[in-house]
Amino acid sequence: WLKPLGPSGRRGCRPALAHLPALRARARGRMEKPADKQSGMGWLPAAAACIAALCWASLPSNVGETDIRANQTPAYSLEDLRRYTSDKGDGSILIAVWGRVFNVTSGSEFYSTGEGYSVFAGHDCTRAFAIASTKKKWLNKGLDGVSEAKIRHLNDTYWGTYIEKYTIVGRLTDPPY
């Protein structure tokens, strides 16, 4: 009869509306039971059935199709990635973080030739982002010697920012880490 546990781990304050009169009566000292004698959980089986139906409907009709789609994800080597700076190729700007290739062309004010982050264009930036450096010597490098705290910082800040702001367009086939 109470709301389920919320994000803070506390139960909700408001009881289900069907039992409100009975609760008021109990609060006044009368120990009446609800007329319908239901536990207030009648919605649970229906909700579970709906969730199961949605999950079932979202499954691919052919499991092999999932494998095919995974293989169709564009793959880039570090060498391929170097072709995607604003002044090379088709003008697209790609960078890699944690083996995922992001199209950052929409941020050309940051990544185009001559801009502050142009050094990152066409490279794997994982180590440089982890140590918060814009030096070219840290691009396309492994993570040896990078502290756990810096890797956590990379995951908490850069990764979230890039996932939110830019589209993943492929995967890196030969990440240096």
Short mmCIF file of N, CA and C in Angstrom, two decimals:
data_model
loop_
_atom_site.label_atom_id
_atom_site.label_comp_id
_atom_site.label_asym_id
_atom_site.label_seq_id
_atom_site.Cartn_x
_atom_site.Cartn_y
_atom_site.Cartn_z
N TRP A 1 0.80 -1.19 0.00
CA TRP A 1 0.00 0.00 0.00
C TRP A 1 0.84 1.25 0.00
N LEU A 2 2.13 1.14 0.16
CA LEU A 2 3.01 2.28 0.03
C LEU A 2 3.69 2.24 -1.32
N LYS A 3 4.12 3.40 -1.78
CA LYS A 3 4.87 3.45 -3.04
C LYS A 3 6.14 2.64 -2.88
N PRO A 4 6.65 2.09 -3.99
CA PRO A 4 7.90 1.32 -3.90
C PRO A 4 9.06 2.20 -3.48
N LEU A 5 10.19 1.57 -3.18
CA LEU A 5 11.37 2.30 -2.78
C LEU A 5 11.78 3.27 -3.88
N GLY A 6 12.11 4.48 -3.49
CA GLY A 6 12.56 5.49 -4.44
C GLY A 6 14.07 5.48 -4.55
N PRO A 7 14.66 6.44 -5.32
CA PRO A 7 16.10 6.47 -5.51
C PRO A 7 16.86 6.64 -4.21
N SER A 8 16.26 7.29 -3.21
CA SER A 8 16.95 7.50 -1.95
C SER A 8 16.86 6.29 -1.03
N GLY A 9 16.06 5.26 -1.43
CA GLY A 9 15.91 4.07 -0.61
C GLY A 9 14.79 4.19 0.40
N ARG A 10 14.10 5.32 0.42
CA ARG A 10 12.98 5.51 1.35
C ARG A 10 11.68 5.22 0.62
N ARG A 11 10.73 4.70 1.35
CA ARG A 11 9.43 4.44 0.75
C ARG A 11 8.69 5.75 0.55
N GLY A 12 7.83 5.76 -0.43
CA GLY A 12 7.03 6.95 -0.70
C GLY A 12 6.13 7.27 0.46
N CYS A 13 5.75 8.51 0.59
CA CYS A 13 4.94 8.94 1.72
C CYS A 13 3.46 8.74 1.47
N ARG A 14 3.05 8.79 0.21
CA ARG A 14 1.63 8.75 -0.06
C ARG A 14 1.16 7.33 -0.31
N PRO A 15 0.15 6.88 0.41
CA PRO A 15 -0.39 5.55 0.16
C PRO A 15 -1.20 5.55 -1.13
N ALA A 16 -1.46 4.36 -1.66
CA ALA A 16 -2.30 4.24 -2.84
C ALA A 16 -3.68 4.80 -2.52
N LEU A 17 -4.30 5.49 -3.46
CA LEU A 17 -5.57 6.18 -3.22
C LEU A 17 -6.71 5.24 -2.83
N ALA A 18 -6.74 4.01 -3.31
CA ALA A 18 -7.83 3.09 -3.02
C ALA A 18 -7.94 2.80 -1.53
N HIS A 19 -6.85 2.90 -0.82
CA HIS A 19 -6.85 2.57 0.61
C HIS A 19 -6.84 3.80 1.50
N LEU A 20 -6.97 4.97 0.96
CA LEU A 20 -6.90 6.19 1.74
C LEU A 20 -7.94 6.26 2.85
N PRO A 21 -9.22 5.97 2.60
CA PRO A 21 -10.21 6.02 3.70
C PRO A 21 -9.85 5.06 4.83
N ALA A 22 -9.41 3.88 4.51
CA ALA A 22 -9.07 2.90 5.55
C ALA A 22 -7.88 3.40 6.36
N LEU A 23 -6.92 4.01 5.72
CA LEU A 23 -5.76 4.53 6.44
C LEU A 23 -6.15 5.66 7.37
N ARG A 24 -7.02 6.53 6.90
CA ARG A 24 -7.48 7.62 7.77
C ARG A 24 -8.19 7.06 8.99
N ALA A 25 -8.99 6.02 8.78
CA ALA A 25 -9.71 5.40 9.90
C ALA A 25 -8.72 4.77 10.87
N ARG A 26 -7.70 4.12 10.36
CA ARG A 26 -6.70 3.50 11.23
C ARG A 26 -5.96 4.57 12.02
N ALA A 27 -5.70 5.68 11.39
CA ALA A 27 -5.00 6.77 12.07
C ALA A 27 -5.84 7.31 13.22
N ARG A 28 -7.13 7.25 13.10
CA ARG A 28 -8.01 7.73 14.18
C ARG A 28 -8.22 6.67 15.26
N GLY A 29 -7.59 5.53 15.10
CA GLY A 29 -7.72 4.50 16.13
C GLY A 29 -8.66 3.38 15.78
N ARG A 30 -9.38 3.48 14.70
CA ARG A 30 -10.27 2.40 14.28
C ARG A 30 -9.48 1.45 13.40
N MET A 31 -9.43 0.22 13.73
CA MET A 31 -8.64 -0.75 12.99
C MET A 31 -9.49 -1.48 11.96
N GLU A 32 -10.06 -0.74 11.03
CA GLU A 32 -10.88 -1.35 9.99
C GLU A 32 -9.98 -1.85 8.87
N LYS A 33 -10.37 -2.94 8.24
CA LYS A 33 -9.65 -3.44 7.07
C LYS A 33 -10.30 -2.85 5.83
N PRO A 34 -9.55 -2.67 4.76
CA PRO A 34 -10.14 -2.18 3.52
C PRO A 34 -11.24 -3.11 3.05
N ALA A 35 -12.28 -2.55 2.46
CA ALA A 35 -13.44 -3.31 2.03
C ALA A 35 -13.08 -4.35 0.97
N ASP A 36 -12.14 -4.03 0.08
CA ASP A 36 -11.82 -4.96 -1.01
C ASP A 36 -10.81 -6.02 -0.59
N LYS A 37 -10.20 -5.90 0.58
CA LYS A 37 -9.24 -6.84 1.14
C LYS A 37 -8.09 -7.14 0.19
N GLN A 38 -7.80 -6.22 -0.73
CA GLN A 38 -6.67 -6.40 -1.64
C GLN A 38 -5.43 -5.81 -0.99
N SER A 39 -4.32 -6.31 -1.41
CA SER A 39 -3.07 -5.82 -0.84
C SER A 39 -2.61 -4.53 -1.51
N GLY A 40 -3.28 -4.09 -2.56
CA GLY A 40 -2.85 -2.90 -3.27
C GLY A 40 -1.79 -3.21 -4.31
N MET A 41 -1.49 -4.47 -4.51
CA MET A 41 -0.45 -4.86 -5.45
C MET A 41 -1.05 -5.50 -6.71
N GLY A 42 -2.32 -5.29 -6.97
CA GLY A 42 -2.97 -5.87 -8.13
C GLY A 42 -2.38 -5.39 -9.45
N TRP A 43 -1.72 -4.28 -9.42
CA TRP A 43 -1.11 -3.73 -10.63
C TRP A 43 0.20 -4.42 -10.98
N LEU A 44 0.82 -5.09 -10.00
CA LEU A 44 2.13 -5.69 -10.22
C LEU A 44 2.14 -6.77 -11.30
N PRO A 45 1.24 -7.74 -11.29
CA PRO A 45 1.26 -8.74 -12.36
C PRO A 45 1.01 -8.13 -13.74
N ALA A 46 0.12 -7.15 -13.80
CA ALA A 46 -0.16 -6.49 -15.09
C ALA A 46 1.07 -5.75 -15.59
N ALA A 47 1.78 -5.06 -14.70
CA ALA A 47 2.99 -4.34 -15.09
C ALA A 47 4.07 -5.31 -15.56
N ALA A 48 4.22 -6.43 -14.85
CA ALA A 48 5.21 -7.43 -15.23
C ALA A 48 4.89 -8.01 -16.60
N ALA A 49 3.62 -8.26 -16.87
CA ALA A 49 3.22 -8.80 -18.17
C ALA A 49 3.51 -7.80 -19.29
N CYS A 50 3.25 -6.52 -19.03
CA CYS A 50 3.53 -5.49 -20.04
C CYS A 50 5.03 -5.38 -20.33
N ILE A 51 5.83 -5.42 -19.29
CA ILE A 51 7.29 -5.34 -19.47
C ILE A 51 7.79 -6.55 -20.25
N ALA A 52 7.29 -7.72 -19.91
CA ALA A 52 7.70 -8.93 -20.63
C ALA A 52 7.30 -8.85 -22.10
N ALA A 53 6.10 -8.35 -22.38
CA ALA A 53 5.65 -8.23 -23.77
C ALA A 53 6.51 -7.24 -24.55
N LEU A 54 6.87 -6.12 -23.92
CA LEU A 54 7.72 -5.15 -24.59
C LEU A 54 9.10 -5.72 -24.87
N CYS A 55 9.65 -6.44 -23.91
CA CYS A 55 10.96 -7.07 -24.11
C CYS A 55 10.91 -8.09 -25.24
N TRP A 56 9.88 -8.88 -25.26
CA TRP A 56 9.72 -9.90 -26.29
C TRP A 56 9.60 -9.24 -27.66
N ALA A 57 8.82 -8.17 -27.75
CA ALA A 57 8.61 -7.49 -29.03
C ALA A 57 9.88 -6.81 -29.53
N SER A 58 10.77 -6.42 -28.63
CA SER A 58 11.98 -5.72 -29.05
C SER A 58 13.10 -6.66 -29.47
N LEU A 59 12.94 -7.97 -29.26
CA LEU A 59 13.96 -8.93 -29.67
C LEU A 59 13.99 -9.02 -31.19
N PRO A 60 15.18 -9.16 -31.77
CA PRO A 60 15.25 -9.31 -33.22
C PRO A 60 14.59 -10.61 -33.64
N SER A 61 13.99 -10.60 -34.82
CA SER A 61 13.32 -11.80 -35.30
C SER A 61 14.32 -12.88 -35.68
N ASN A 62 15.53 -12.45 -35.98
CA ASN A 62 16.58 -13.40 -36.36
C ASN A 62 17.84 -13.00 -35.61
N VAL A 63 18.32 -13.86 -34.73
CA VAL A 63 19.49 -13.54 -33.94
C VAL A 63 20.69 -13.24 -34.83
N GLY A 64 20.79 -13.91 -35.96
CA GLY A 64 21.88 -13.67 -36.89
C GLY A 64 21.93 -12.24 -37.38
N GLU A 65 20.77 -11.58 -37.46
CA GLU A 65 20.73 -10.18 -37.91
C GLU A 65 21.54 -9.30 -36.97
N THR A 66 21.48 -9.58 -35.67
CA THR A 66 22.23 -8.79 -34.70
C THR A 66 23.72 -8.90 -34.99
N ASP A 67 24.19 -10.12 -35.27
CA ASP A 67 25.60 -10.32 -35.58
C ASP A 67 26.00 -9.58 -36.84
N ILE A 68 25.13 -9.59 -37.85
CA ILE A 68 25.43 -8.90 -39.10
C ILE A 68 25.54 -7.41 -38.86
N ARG A 69 24.60 -6.84 -38.09
CA ARG A 69 24.65 -5.40 -37.81
C ARG A 69 25.92 -5.03 -37.07
N ALA A 70 26.36 -5.86 -36.13
CA ALA A 70 27.59 -5.58 -35.39
C ALA A 70 28.79 -5.55 -36.33
N ASN A 71 28.79 -6.44 -37.32
CA ASN A 71 29.89 -6.47 -38.27
C ASN A 71 29.81 -5.32 -39.28
N GLN A 72 28.66 -4.67 -39.38
CA GLN A 72 28.52 -3.55 -40.31
C GLN A 72 28.96 -2.23 -39.70
N THR A 73 29.28 -2.21 -38.41
CA THR A 73 29.78 -1.00 -37.78
C THR A 73 31.09 -0.63 -38.44
N PRO A 74 31.22 0.59 -38.95
CA PRO A 74 32.47 0.96 -39.61
C PRO A 74 33.66 0.80 -38.67
N ALA A 75 34.71 0.28 -39.22
CA ALA A 75 35.94 0.06 -38.46
C ALA A 75 37.02 0.98 -39.01
N TYR A 76 37.77 1.59 -38.12
CA TYR A 76 38.85 2.49 -38.49
C TYR A 76 40.13 2.05 -37.80
N SER A 77 41.21 2.07 -38.54
CA SER A 77 42.52 1.87 -37.91
C SER A 77 43.04 3.25 -37.54
N LEU A 78 44.11 3.30 -36.76
CA LEU A 78 44.72 4.59 -36.44
C LEU A 78 45.15 5.31 -37.71
N GLU A 79 45.62 4.54 -38.69
CA GLU A 79 46.03 5.12 -39.97
C GLU A 79 44.82 5.71 -40.70
N ASP A 80 43.70 4.98 -40.71
CA ASP A 80 42.48 5.49 -41.36
C ASP A 80 42.02 6.78 -40.69
N LEU A 81 42.08 6.81 -39.38
CA LEU A 81 41.60 7.94 -38.60
C LEU A 81 42.34 9.23 -38.97
N ARG A 82 43.60 9.12 -39.31
CA ARG A 82 44.42 10.30 -39.65
C ARG A 82 43.89 11.05 -40.87
N ARG A 83 43.08 10.39 -41.68
CA ARG A 83 42.53 11.04 -42.88
C ARG A 83 41.34 11.95 -42.56
N TYR A 84 40.87 11.94 -41.32
CA TYR A 84 39.66 12.68 -40.97
C TYR A 84 39.96 13.88 -40.09
N THR A 85 40.61 14.85 -40.68
CA THR A 85 40.81 16.15 -40.06
C THR A 85 40.10 17.15 -40.96
N SER A 86 39.90 18.33 -40.51
CA SER A 86 39.11 19.28 -41.31
C SER A 86 39.74 19.61 -42.65
N ASP A 87 41.04 19.49 -42.76
CA ASP A 87 41.70 19.88 -44.01
C ASP A 87 42.05 18.69 -44.90
N LYS A 88 41.62 17.49 -44.52
CA LYS A 88 41.89 16.30 -45.33
C LYS A 88 40.58 15.60 -45.66
N GLY A 89 40.60 14.81 -46.69
CA GLY A 89 39.44 13.98 -47.04
C GLY A 89 38.21 14.80 -47.35
N ASP A 90 37.07 14.34 -46.81
CA ASP A 90 35.78 14.98 -47.11
C ASP A 90 35.43 16.12 -46.16
N GLY A 91 36.35 16.51 -45.29
CA GLY A 91 36.10 17.60 -44.35
C GLY A 91 35.56 17.14 -43.01
N SER A 92 35.28 15.84 -42.88
CA SER A 92 34.80 15.31 -41.61
C SER A 92 35.94 15.33 -40.60
N ILE A 93 35.58 15.50 -39.34
CA ILE A 93 36.57 15.47 -38.27
C ILE A 93 36.19 14.34 -37.33
N LEU A 94 37.09 13.35 -37.22
CA LEU A 94 36.86 12.21 -36.35
C LEU A 94 37.94 12.13 -35.30
N ILE A 95 37.55 11.70 -34.10
CA ILE A 95 38.50 11.40 -33.04
C ILE A 95 38.07 10.09 -32.39
N ALA A 96 38.97 9.46 -31.68
CA ALA A 96 38.63 8.22 -30.98
C ALA A 96 38.88 8.39 -29.48
N VAL A 97 37.99 7.80 -28.69
CA VAL A 97 38.12 7.73 -27.24
C VAL A 97 37.65 6.34 -26.84
N TRP A 98 38.48 5.64 -26.07
CA TRP A 98 38.17 4.28 -25.62
C TRP A 98 37.78 3.36 -26.77
N GLY A 99 38.40 3.51 -27.91
CA GLY A 99 38.14 2.62 -29.04
C GLY A 99 36.89 2.92 -29.82
N ARG A 100 36.18 3.97 -29.47
CA ARG A 100 34.99 4.39 -30.22
C ARG A 100 35.36 5.62 -31.03
N VAL A 101 34.91 5.66 -32.27
CA VAL A 101 35.22 6.78 -33.16
C VAL A 101 34.02 7.73 -33.16
N PHE A 102 34.29 8.98 -32.83
CA PHE A 102 33.27 10.02 -32.77
C PHE A 102 33.41 10.97 -33.94
N ASN A 103 32.29 11.39 -34.50
CA ASN A 103 32.29 12.43 -35.52
C ASN A 103 32.09 13.75 -34.78
N VAL A 104 33.14 14.56 -34.72
CA VAL A 104 33.09 15.84 -34.00
C VAL A 104 33.02 17.02 -34.96
N THR A 105 32.60 16.77 -36.19
CA THR A 105 32.51 17.82 -37.20
C THR A 105 31.60 18.96 -36.74
N SER A 106 30.55 18.63 -36.00
CA SER A 106 29.65 19.68 -35.52
C SER A 106 30.35 20.62 -34.53
N GLY A 107 31.48 20.21 -33.99
CA GLY A 107 32.27 21.04 -33.10
C GLY A 107 33.49 21.61 -33.82
N SER A 108 33.33 21.92 -35.10
CA SER A 108 34.47 22.38 -35.89
C SER A 108 35.09 23.66 -35.33
N GLU A 109 34.32 24.42 -34.56
CA GLU A 109 34.90 25.63 -33.95
C GLU A 109 35.97 25.28 -32.93
N PHE A 110 36.02 24.02 -32.52
CA PHE A 110 37.04 23.55 -31.59
C PHE A 110 38.12 22.72 -32.30
N TYR A 111 37.71 21.91 -33.29
CA TYR A 111 38.59 20.89 -33.85
C TYR A 111 39.16 21.21 -35.23
N SER A 112 38.69 22.26 -35.90
CA SER A 112 39.21 22.60 -37.23
C SER A 112 40.65 23.07 -37.13
N THR A 113 41.35 22.99 -38.26
CA THR A 113 42.75 23.42 -38.32
C THR A 113 42.87 24.85 -37.78
N GLY A 114 43.82 25.03 -36.87
CA GLY A 114 44.06 26.35 -36.28
C GLY A 114 43.27 26.61 -35.00
N GLU A 115 42.31 25.75 -34.67
CA GLU A 115 41.52 25.93 -33.45
C GLU A 115 42.21 25.23 -32.28
N GLY A 116 41.75 25.50 -31.08
CA GLY A 116 42.41 25.02 -29.87
C GLY A 116 42.56 23.52 -29.73
N TYR A 117 41.59 22.75 -30.24
CA TYR A 117 41.64 21.30 -30.11
C TYR A 117 41.94 20.61 -31.44
N SER A 118 42.45 21.34 -32.42
CA SER A 118 42.72 20.75 -33.73
C SER A 118 43.75 19.62 -33.64
N VAL A 119 44.59 19.65 -32.61
CA VAL A 119 45.59 18.61 -32.43
C VAL A 119 44.93 17.23 -32.26
N PHE A 120 43.70 17.17 -31.75
CA PHE A 120 43.02 15.91 -31.51
C PHE A 120 42.44 15.29 -32.78
N ALA A 121 42.14 16.10 -33.79
CA ALA A 121 41.48 15.62 -35.00
C ALA A 121 42.29 14.50 -35.66
N GLY A 122 41.62 13.40 -35.96
CA GLY A 122 42.26 12.29 -36.63
C GLY A 122 43.10 11.39 -35.74
N HIS A 123 42.90 11.45 -34.43
CA HIS A 123 43.72 10.67 -33.50
C HIS A 123 42.88 9.99 -32.42
N ASP A 124 43.49 8.99 -31.77
CA ASP A 124 42.92 8.44 -30.55
C ASP A 124 43.39 9.35 -29.41
N CYS A 125 42.43 9.90 -28.69
CA CYS A 125 42.72 10.92 -27.67
C CYS A 125 42.60 10.40 -26.25
N THR A 126 42.44 9.11 -26.08
CA THR A 126 42.15 8.55 -24.76
C THR A 126 43.19 8.97 -23.71
N ARG A 127 44.47 8.75 -23.97
CA ARG A 127 45.49 9.10 -22.99
C ARG A 127 45.55 10.61 -22.76
N ALA A 128 45.50 11.39 -23.84
CA ALA A 128 45.56 12.85 -23.70
C ALA A 128 44.40 13.36 -22.84
N PHE A 129 43.20 12.82 -23.06
CA PHE A 129 42.05 13.24 -22.26
C PHE A 129 42.21 12.80 -20.81
N ALA A 130 42.74 11.60 -20.58
CA ALA A 130 42.91 11.10 -19.21
C ALA A 130 43.86 11.99 -18.41
N ILE A 131 44.92 12.47 -19.06
CA ILE A 131 45.88 13.31 -18.33
C ILE A 131 45.64 14.80 -18.58
N ALA A 132 44.53 15.12 -19.26
CA ALA A 132 44.12 16.50 -19.52
C ALA A 132 45.23 17.30 -20.20
N SER A 133 45.72 16.76 -21.30
CA SER A 133 46.79 17.40 -22.04
C SER A 133 46.40 17.62 -23.50
N THR A 134 46.84 18.72 -24.06
CA THR A 134 46.63 18.98 -25.48
C THR A 134 47.92 18.80 -26.27
N LYS A 135 48.90 18.12 -25.68
CA LYS A 135 50.17 17.89 -26.36
C LYS A 135 50.05 16.71 -27.31
N LYS A 136 50.56 16.90 -28.52
CA LYS A 136 50.48 15.88 -29.56
C LYS A 136 51.19 14.59 -29.15
N LYS A 137 52.20 14.67 -28.31
CA LYS A 137 52.96 13.48 -27.95
C LYS A 137 52.13 12.44 -27.18
N TRP A 138 50.96 12.83 -26.65
CA TRP A 138 50.13 11.90 -25.88
C TRP A 138 49.02 11.28 -26.73
N LEU A 139 48.94 11.60 -28.01
CA LEU A 139 47.91 11.04 -28.89
C LEU A 139 48.33 9.67 -29.38
N ASN A 140 47.36 8.80 -29.60
CA ASN A 140 47.59 7.45 -30.10
C ASN A 140 48.54 6.66 -29.20
N LYS A 141 48.45 6.89 -27.90
CA LYS A 141 49.32 6.22 -26.92
C LYS A 141 48.49 5.36 -25.98
N GLY A 142 49.14 4.37 -25.40
CA GLY A 142 48.50 3.51 -24.40
C GLY A 142 48.31 4.23 -23.08
N LEU A 143 47.81 3.50 -22.12
CA LEU A 143 47.50 4.09 -20.81
C LEU A 143 48.48 3.66 -19.72
N ASP A 144 49.61 3.09 -20.12
CA ASP A 144 50.61 2.67 -19.13
C ASP A 144 51.04 3.86 -18.29
N GLY A 145 51.03 3.68 -16.97
CA GLY A 145 51.46 4.73 -16.06
C GLY A 145 50.40 5.76 -15.72
N VAL A 146 49.23 5.69 -16.33
CA VAL A 146 48.16 6.63 -16.00
C VAL A 146 47.46 6.12 -14.74
N SER A 147 47.30 6.99 -13.76
CA SER A 147 46.71 6.57 -12.49
C SER A 147 45.23 6.22 -12.65
N GLU A 148 44.78 5.40 -11.72
CA GLU A 148 43.38 5.01 -11.71
C GLU A 148 42.47 6.23 -11.55
N ALA A 149 42.90 7.19 -10.77
CA ALA A 149 42.10 8.41 -10.56
C ALA A 149 41.93 9.18 -11.87
N LYS A 150 42.97 9.23 -12.69
CA LYS A 150 42.87 9.93 -13.97
C LYS A 150 41.98 9.18 -14.95
N ILE A 151 42.03 7.87 -14.91
CA ILE A 151 41.14 7.08 -15.77
C ILE A 151 39.70 7.26 -15.33
N ARG A 152 39.47 7.30 -14.02
CA ARG A 152 38.13 7.56 -13.50
C ARG A 152 37.65 8.94 -13.95
N HIS A 153 38.55 9.93 -13.92
CA HIS A 153 38.22 11.28 -14.38
C HIS A 153 37.84 11.25 -15.86
N LEU A 154 38.59 10.50 -16.65
CA LEU A 154 38.29 10.35 -18.07
C LEU A 154 36.88 9.79 -18.25
N ASN A 155 36.56 8.76 -17.51
CA ASN A 155 35.24 8.13 -17.63
C ASN A 155 34.13 9.06 -17.16
N ASP A 156 34.37 9.80 -16.11
CA ASP A 156 33.33 10.66 -15.54
C ASP A 156 33.10 11.94 -16.34
N THR A 157 34.12 12.45 -17.00
CA THR A 157 33.98 13.73 -17.68
C THR A 157 33.99 13.61 -19.19
N TYR A 158 35.12 13.28 -19.75
CA TYR A 158 35.24 13.27 -21.21
C TYR A 158 34.28 12.29 -21.87
N TRP A 159 34.27 11.05 -21.37
CA TRP A 159 33.44 10.03 -22.01
C TRP A 159 31.98 10.48 -22.01
N GLY A 160 31.46 10.93 -20.87
CA GLY A 160 30.08 11.39 -20.79
C GLY A 160 29.80 12.54 -21.73
N THR A 161 30.74 13.47 -21.82
CA THR A 161 30.58 14.63 -22.69
C THR A 161 30.51 14.20 -24.15
N TYR A 162 31.41 13.35 -24.57
CA TYR A 162 31.43 12.94 -25.97
C TYR A 162 30.23 12.09 -26.34
N ILE A 163 29.82 11.21 -25.45
CA ILE A 163 28.64 10.39 -25.71
C ILE A 163 27.41 11.29 -25.87
N GLU A 164 27.31 12.30 -25.04
CA GLU A 164 26.16 13.20 -25.07
C GLU A 164 26.16 14.12 -26.28
N LYS A 165 27.32 14.60 -26.66
CA LYS A 165 27.42 15.67 -27.66
C LYS A 165 27.65 15.20 -29.09
N TYR A 166 28.34 14.08 -29.27
CA TYR A 166 28.74 13.65 -30.61
C TYR A 166 28.27 12.23 -30.90
N THR A 167 28.19 11.92 -32.19
CA THR A 167 27.74 10.61 -32.64
C THR A 167 28.92 9.65 -32.77
N ILE A 168 28.72 8.44 -32.28
CA ILE A 168 29.71 7.39 -32.51
C ILE A 168 29.47 6.86 -33.91
N VAL A 169 30.51 6.91 -34.74
CA VAL A 169 30.37 6.50 -36.13
C VAL A 169 31.14 5.21 -36.44
N GLY A 170 31.84 4.67 -35.47
CA GLY A 170 32.59 3.45 -35.72
C GLY A 170 33.40 3.03 -34.52
N ARG A 171 34.26 2.06 -34.78
CA ARG A 171 35.13 1.54 -33.73
C ARG A 171 36.56 1.52 -34.23
N LEU A 172 37.48 1.63 -33.31
CA LEU A 172 38.90 1.62 -33.63
C LEU A 172 39.37 0.16 -33.61
N THR A 173 40.00 -0.29 -34.69
CA THR A 173 40.42 -1.69 -34.77
C THR A 173 41.74 -1.96 -34.07
N ASP A 174 42.55 -0.92 -33.90
CA ASP A 174 43.87 -1.11 -33.28
C ASP A 174 44.16 -0.08 -32.20
N PRO A 175 43.27 -0.02 -31.17
CA PRO A 175 43.53 0.96 -30.11
C PRO A 175 44.86 0.66 -29.42
N PRO A 176 45.56 1.70 -29.00
CA PRO A 176 46.89 1.49 -28.41
C PRO A 176 46.87 1.02 -26.96
N TYR A 177 45.73 0.76 -26.39
CA TYR A 177 45.64 0.35 -24.98
C TYR A 177 45.07 -1.05 -24.89
#
